PDB file of C-alpha atoms in Angstrom:
ATOM      1  CA  MET A   1     222.436  90.637 125.691  1.00  0.00           C
ATOM      2  CA  LYS A   2     221.192  87.068 126.093  1.00  0.00           C
ATOM      3  CA  GLY A   3     218.265  88.206 128.299  1.00  0.00           C
ATOM      4  CA  ASN A   4     217.321  90.879 125.785  1.00  0.00           C
ATOM      5  CA  PHE A   5     217.192  88.356 122.914  1.00  0.00           C
ATOM      6  CA  SER A   6     215.070  85.862 124.873  1.00  0.00           C
ATOM      7  CA  SER A   7     212.569  88.553 125.926  1.00  0.00           C
ATOM      8  CA  LYS A   8     212.211  89.649 122.271  1.00  0.00           C
ATOM      9  CA  LEU A   9     211.712  86.023 121.230  1.00  0.00           C
ATOM     10  CA  MET A  10     209.002  85.531 123.872  1.00  0.00           C
ATOM     11  CA  ARG A  11     207.189  88.704 122.765  1.00  0.00           C
ATOM     12  CA  TRP A  12     207.397  87.590 119.145  1.00  0.00           C
ATOM     13  CA  ARG A  13     206.096  84.111 119.978  1.00  0.00           C
ATOM     14  CA  LYS A  14     203.215  85.513 122.032  1.00  0.00           C
ATOM     15  CA  LYS A  15     202.210  87.868 119.233  1.00  0.00           C
ATOM     16  CA  ARG A  16     202.453  85.114 116.651  1.00  0.00           C
ATOM     17  CA  TRP A  17     200.199  82.733 118.610  1.00  0.00           C
ATOM     18  CA  TRP A  18     197.506  85.339 119.194  1.00  0.00           C
ATOM     19  CA  GLN A  19     197.491  86.818 115.723  1.00  0.00           C
ATOM     20  CA  PHE A  20     195.476  84.047 114.087  1.00  0.00           C
ATOM     21  CA  THR A  21     192.384  85.659 112.604  1.00  0.00           C
ATOM     22  CA  LEU A  22     190.085  83.824 110.253  1.00  0.00           C
ATOM     23  CA  ALA A  23     187.124  85.627 108.721  1.00  0.00           C
ATOM     24  CA  LYS A  24     184.591  84.605 106.109  1.00  0.00           C
ATOM     25  CA  THR A  25     181.295  86.041 104.872  1.00  0.00           C
ATOM     26  CA  TYR A  26     178.647  83.937 103.179  1.00  0.00           C
ATOM     27  CA  ARG A  27     175.861  85.635 101.213  1.00  0.00           C
ATOM     28  CA  VAL A  28     172.621  84.265  99.805  1.00  0.00           C
ATOM     29  CA  LEU A  29     169.950  85.992  97.735  1.00  0.00           C
ATOM     30  CA  THR A  30     166.380  84.890  98.457  1.00  0.00           C
ATOM     31  CA  PRO A  31     162.836  85.838  97.440  1.00  0.00           C
ATOM     32  CA  ALA A  32     161.838  85.836 101.130  1.00  0.00           C
ATOM     33  CA  SER A  33     160.993  89.240 102.566  1.00  0.00           C
ATOM     34  CA  VAL A  34     163.241  91.226 104.898  1.00  0.00           C
ATOM     35  CA  ASP A  35     160.618  90.729 107.629  1.00  0.00           C
ATOM     36  CA  ALA A  36     160.551  86.921 107.190  1.00  0.00           C
ATOM     37  CA  LEU A  37     164.343  86.711 107.322  1.00  0.00           C
ATOM     38  CA  TRP A  38     164.595  89.073 110.272  1.00  0.00           C
ATOM     39  CA  HIS A  39     161.989  87.079 112.190  1.00  0.00           C
ATOM     40  CA  LYS A  40     164.072  83.896 111.703  1.00  0.00           C
ATOM     41  CA  VAL A  41     167.292  85.653 112.767  1.00  0.00           C
ATOM     42  CA  ILE A  42     165.867  87.058 116.013  1.00  0.00           C
ATOM     43  CA  ASP A  43     163.865  83.962 116.966  1.00  0.00           C
ATOM     44  CA  LEU A  44     166.666  82.666 119.168  1.00  0.00           C
ATOM     45  CA  ALA A  45     164.427  79.980 120.672  1.00  0.00           C
ATOM     46  CA  ASP A  46     164.042  78.220 117.294  1.00  0.00           C
ATOM     47  CA  VAL A  47     167.411  77.305 115.814  1.00  0.00           C
ATOM     48  CA  SER A  48     166.105  74.186 114.060  1.00  0.00           C
ATOM     49  CA  TRP A  49     167.344  75.621 110.745  1.00  0.00           C
ATOM     50  CA  HIS A  50     170.866  76.359 112.070  1.00  0.00           C
ATOM     51  CA  PRO A  51     173.528  73.809 111.019  1.00  0.00           C
ATOM     52  CA  LEU A  52     175.820  74.633 113.972  1.00  0.00           C
ATOM     53  CA  LEU A  53     173.340  75.018 116.852  1.00  0.00           C
ATOM     54  CA  ALA A  54     171.003  72.355 118.231  1.00  0.00           C
ATOM     55  CA  SER A  55     169.129  74.364 120.872  1.00  0.00           C
ATOM     56  CA  THR A  56     169.137  77.436 123.119  1.00  0.00           C
ATOM     57  CA  ASN A  57     167.803  78.258 126.563  1.00  0.00           C
ATOM     58  CA  ILE A  58     165.897  81.347 125.327  1.00  0.00           C
ATOM     59  CA  PRO A  59     162.166  81.481 126.097  1.00  0.00           C
ATOM     60  CA  LYS A  60     159.993  81.648 122.975  1.00  0.00           C
ATOM     61  CA  GLY A  61     159.154  85.223 122.015  1.00  0.00           C
ATOM     62  CA  LEU A  62     162.114  86.907 123.748  1.00  0.00           C
ATOM     63  CA  VAL A  63     163.502  89.641 121.482  1.00  0.00           C
ATOM     64  CA  PRO A  64     167.308  89.920 121.535  1.00  0.00           C
ATOM     65  CA  LYS A  65     168.723  93.140 122.944  1.00  0.00           C
ATOM     66  CA  PRO A  66     172.367  94.187 123.428  1.00  0.00           C
ATOM     67  CA  GLY A  67     173.759  92.707 126.619  1.00  0.00           C
ATOM     68  CA  LEU A  68     171.639  89.538 126.533  1.00  0.00           C
ATOM     69  CA  ILE A  69     173.666  86.433 127.374  1.00  0.00           C
ATOM     70  CA  TYR A  70     172.188  83.030 126.665  1.00  0.00           C
ATOM     71  CA  GLN A  71     173.296  79.450 126.347  1.00  0.00           C
ATOM     72  CA  ALA A  72     173.226  77.238 123.265  1.00  0.00           C
ATOM     73  CA  VAL A  73     174.229  73.658 122.536  1.00  0.00           C
ATOM     74  CA  THR A  74     176.193  72.783 119.400  1.00  0.00           C
ATOM     75  CA  ARG A  75     175.086  70.069 116.967  1.00  0.00           C
ATOM     76  CA  SER A  76     178.296  68.230 116.085  1.00  0.00           C
ATOM     77  CA  ILE A  77     179.708  67.921 119.594  1.00  0.00           C
ATOM     78  CA  PRO A  78     176.939  68.619 122.114  1.00  0.00           C
ATOM     79  CA  ILE A  79     178.742  71.118 124.309  1.00  0.00           C
ATOM     80  CA  PRO A  80     177.138  74.197 125.867  1.00  0.00           C
ATOM     81  CA  ILE A  81     178.364  77.588 124.717  1.00  0.00           C
ATOM     82  CA  ARG A  82     177.512  81.106 125.884  1.00  0.00           C
ATOM     83  CA  ILE A  83     176.399  83.729 123.397  1.00  0.00           C
ATOM     84  CA  PHE A  84     176.492  87.461 124.084  1.00  0.00           C
ATOM     85  CA  VAL A  85     174.341  89.799 121.967  1.00  0.00           C
ATOM     86  CA  GLU A  86     176.537  92.767 121.026  1.00  0.00           C
ATOM     87  CA  GLN A  87     174.448  94.800 118.644  1.00  0.00           C
ATOM     88  CA  VAL A  88     170.929  94.780 117.202  1.00  0.00           C
ATOM     89  CA  ARG A  89     169.706  97.022 114.410  1.00  0.00           C
ATOM     90  CA  PRO A  90     166.071  95.961 113.764  1.00  0.00           C
ATOM     91  CA  ARG A  91     165.435  94.449 110.323  1.00  0.00           C
ATOM     92  CA  GLU A  92     169.105  94.945 109.471  1.00  0.00           C
ATOM     93  CA  LEU A  93     171.815  93.439 111.719  1.00  0.00           C
ATOM     94  CA  LEU A  94     172.408  91.104 114.660  1.00  0.00           C
ATOM     95  CA  SER A  95     175.938  90.800 116.045  1.00  0.00           C
ATOM     96  CA  VAL A  96     176.895  88.226 118.698  1.00  0.00           C
ATOM     97  CA  ARG A  97     180.055  87.031 120.449  1.00  0.00           C
ATOM     98  CA  ILE A  98     180.361  83.345 121.116  1.00  0.00           C
ATOM     99  CA  MET A  99     182.266  82.324 124.217  1.00  0.00           C
ATOM    100  CA  THR A 100     183.418  78.739 124.009  1.00  0.00           C
ATOM    101  CA  LEU A 101     187.010  78.122 125.013  1.00  0.00           C
ATOM    102  CA  PRO A 102     189.948  80.134 126.318  1.00  0.00           C
ATOM    103  CA  GLY A 103     192.181  80.846 123.335  1.00  0.00           C
ATOM    104  CA  LEU A 104     189.250  81.441 121.002  1.00  0.00           C
ATOM    105  CA  GLU A 105     187.197  84.539 120.306  1.00  0.00           C
ATOM    106  CA  GLU A 106     184.309  84.164 117.876  1.00  0.00           C
ATOM    107  CA  ARG A 107     182.092  86.881 116.443  1.00  0.00           C
ATOM    108  CA  VAL A 108     179.088  86.299 114.184  1.00  0.00           C
ATOM    109  CA  ILE A 109     177.105  88.930 112.275  1.00  0.00           C
ATOM    110  CA  TYR A 110     173.808  88.330 110.516  1.00  0.00           C
ATOM    111  CA  LYS A 111     172.929  91.088 108.072  1.00  0.00           C
ATOM    112  CA  VAL A 112     169.666  91.399 106.117  1.00  0.00           C
ATOM    113  CA  GLU A 113     169.474  93.746 103.106  1.00  0.00           C
ATOM    114  CA  SER A 114     166.761  94.427 100.582  1.00  0.00           C
ATOM    115  CA  THR A 115     168.019  94.448  96.986  1.00  0.00           C
ATOM    116  CA  VAL A 116     166.437  94.879  93.570  1.00  0.00           C
ATOM    117  CA  CYS A 117     166.624  91.113  92.993  1.00  0.00           C
ATOM    118  CA  GLY A 118     165.298  90.024  96.399  1.00  0.00           C
ATOM    119  CA  THR A 119     166.642  89.973  99.926  1.00  0.00           C
ATOM    120  CA  GLN A 120     170.270  89.249 100.716  1.00  0.00           C
ATOM    121  CA  ILE A 121     171.288  87.533 103.939  1.00  0.00           C
ATOM    122  CA  SER A 122     174.941  87.744 104.972  1.00  0.00           C
ATOM    123  CA  TYR A 123     176.488  85.505 107.604  1.00  0.00           C
ATOM    124  CA  SER A 124     179.941  86.706 108.686  1.00  0.00           C
ATOM    125  CA  ILE A 125     182.099  84.739 111.069  1.00  0.00           C
ATOM    126  CA  THR A 126     185.405  85.856 112.570  1.00  0.00           C
ATOM    127  CA  LEU A 127     187.603  83.620 114.691  1.00  0.00           C
ATOM    128  CA  ARG A 128     190.590  84.948 116.640  1.00  0.00           C
ATOM    129  CA  GLY A 129     193.077  83.212 118.867  1.00  0.00           C
ATOM    130  CA  TRP A 130     195.468  80.331 118.771  1.00  0.00           C
ATOM    131  CA  LEU A 131     192.660  77.743 118.575  1.00  0.00           C
ATOM    132  CA  SER A 132     190.985  79.372 115.574  1.00  0.00           C
ATOM    133  CA  PRO A 133     192.643  77.207 112.847  1.00  0.00           C
ATOM    134  CA  LEU A 134     191.547  74.013 114.606  1.00  0.00           C
ATOM    135  CA  ILE A 135     188.001  75.216 115.296  1.00  0.00           C
ATOM    136  CA  TRP A 136     187.677  76.604 111.762  1.00  0.00           C
ATOM    137  CA  SER A 137     188.596  73.219 110.283  1.00  0.00           C
ATOM    138  CA  LEU A 138     185.805  71.635 112.358  1.00  0.00           C
ATOM    139  CA  ILE A 139     183.032  74.161 111.701  1.00  0.00           C
ATOM    140  CA  LYS A 140     183.797  75.355 108.155  1.00  0.00           C
ATOM    141  CA  PRO A 141     181.495  72.899 106.304  1.00  0.00           C
ATOM    142  CA  SER A 142     178.538  73.786 108.540  1.00  0.00           C
ATOM    143  CA  ALA A 143     179.315  77.517 108.631  1.00  0.00           C
ATOM    144  CA  ALA A 144     179.173  77.578 104.833  1.00  0.00           C
ATOM    145  CA  LYS A 145     175.518  76.435 105.024  1.00  0.00           C
ATOM    146  CA  VAL A 146     174.181  78.894 107.625  1.00  0.00           C
ATOM    147  CA  ALA A 147     173.059  81.678 105.252  1.00  0.00           C
ATOM    148  CA  ALA A 148     171.478  79.223 102.803  1.00  0.00           C
ATOM    149  CA  GLU A 149     169.643  77.340 105.570  1.00  0.00           C
ATOM    150  CA  LEU A 150     168.381  80.608 107.045  1.00  0.00           C
ATOM    151  CA  ALA A 151     167.085  81.730 103.631  1.00  0.00           C
ATOM    152  CA  HIS A 152     165.429  78.344 103.080  1.00  0.00           C
ATOM    153  CA  ALA A 153     163.725  78.459 106.500  1.00  0.00           C
ATOM    154  CA  ALA A 154     162.428  81.986 105.820  1.00  0.00           C
ATOM    155  CA  GLU A 155     161.104  80.900 102.406  1.00  0.00           C
ATOM    156  CA  GLN A 156     159.239  77.984 104.012  1.00  0.00           C
ATOM    157  CA  THR A 157     157.390  80.334 106.373  1.00  0.00           C
ATOM    158  CA  ARG A 158     156.177  82.418 103.422  1.00  0.00           C
ATOM    159  CA  GLY A 159     154.165  79.719 101.755  1.00  0.00           C
TER     160      GLY A 159
END
């Protein structure tokens, strides 16, 4: 009976540690066109507008396609991370997985939609794993700015 209880406790503890999931979507409405926003999203070589990323190793002009893996360096703590492009729907959606540390799974989705009032950019971030609460506390202030900074950068290219 004692062995049975301890094995149940271990399973429960393992599930509990891996069940952390944090997800947030930020949306911004902008007068910039869908094309201007999409161009900024897929220009992986220029992340000067991005509050979380400092640079990437992508050659200028390379269009992201599913399966592409590239390296980026973060702004706050300059560490290299690997980014895997999961899905691309032209002028609509870019989905990537960010591989940083064991114990953390990060997924980011950029979505561009035309609306009656302008163009909406959505930035969705999902963190899973036992490190997600710690990482979220570090990146939350910058993550909240990504959609707005992207919209601002696209507006600047218009005029």
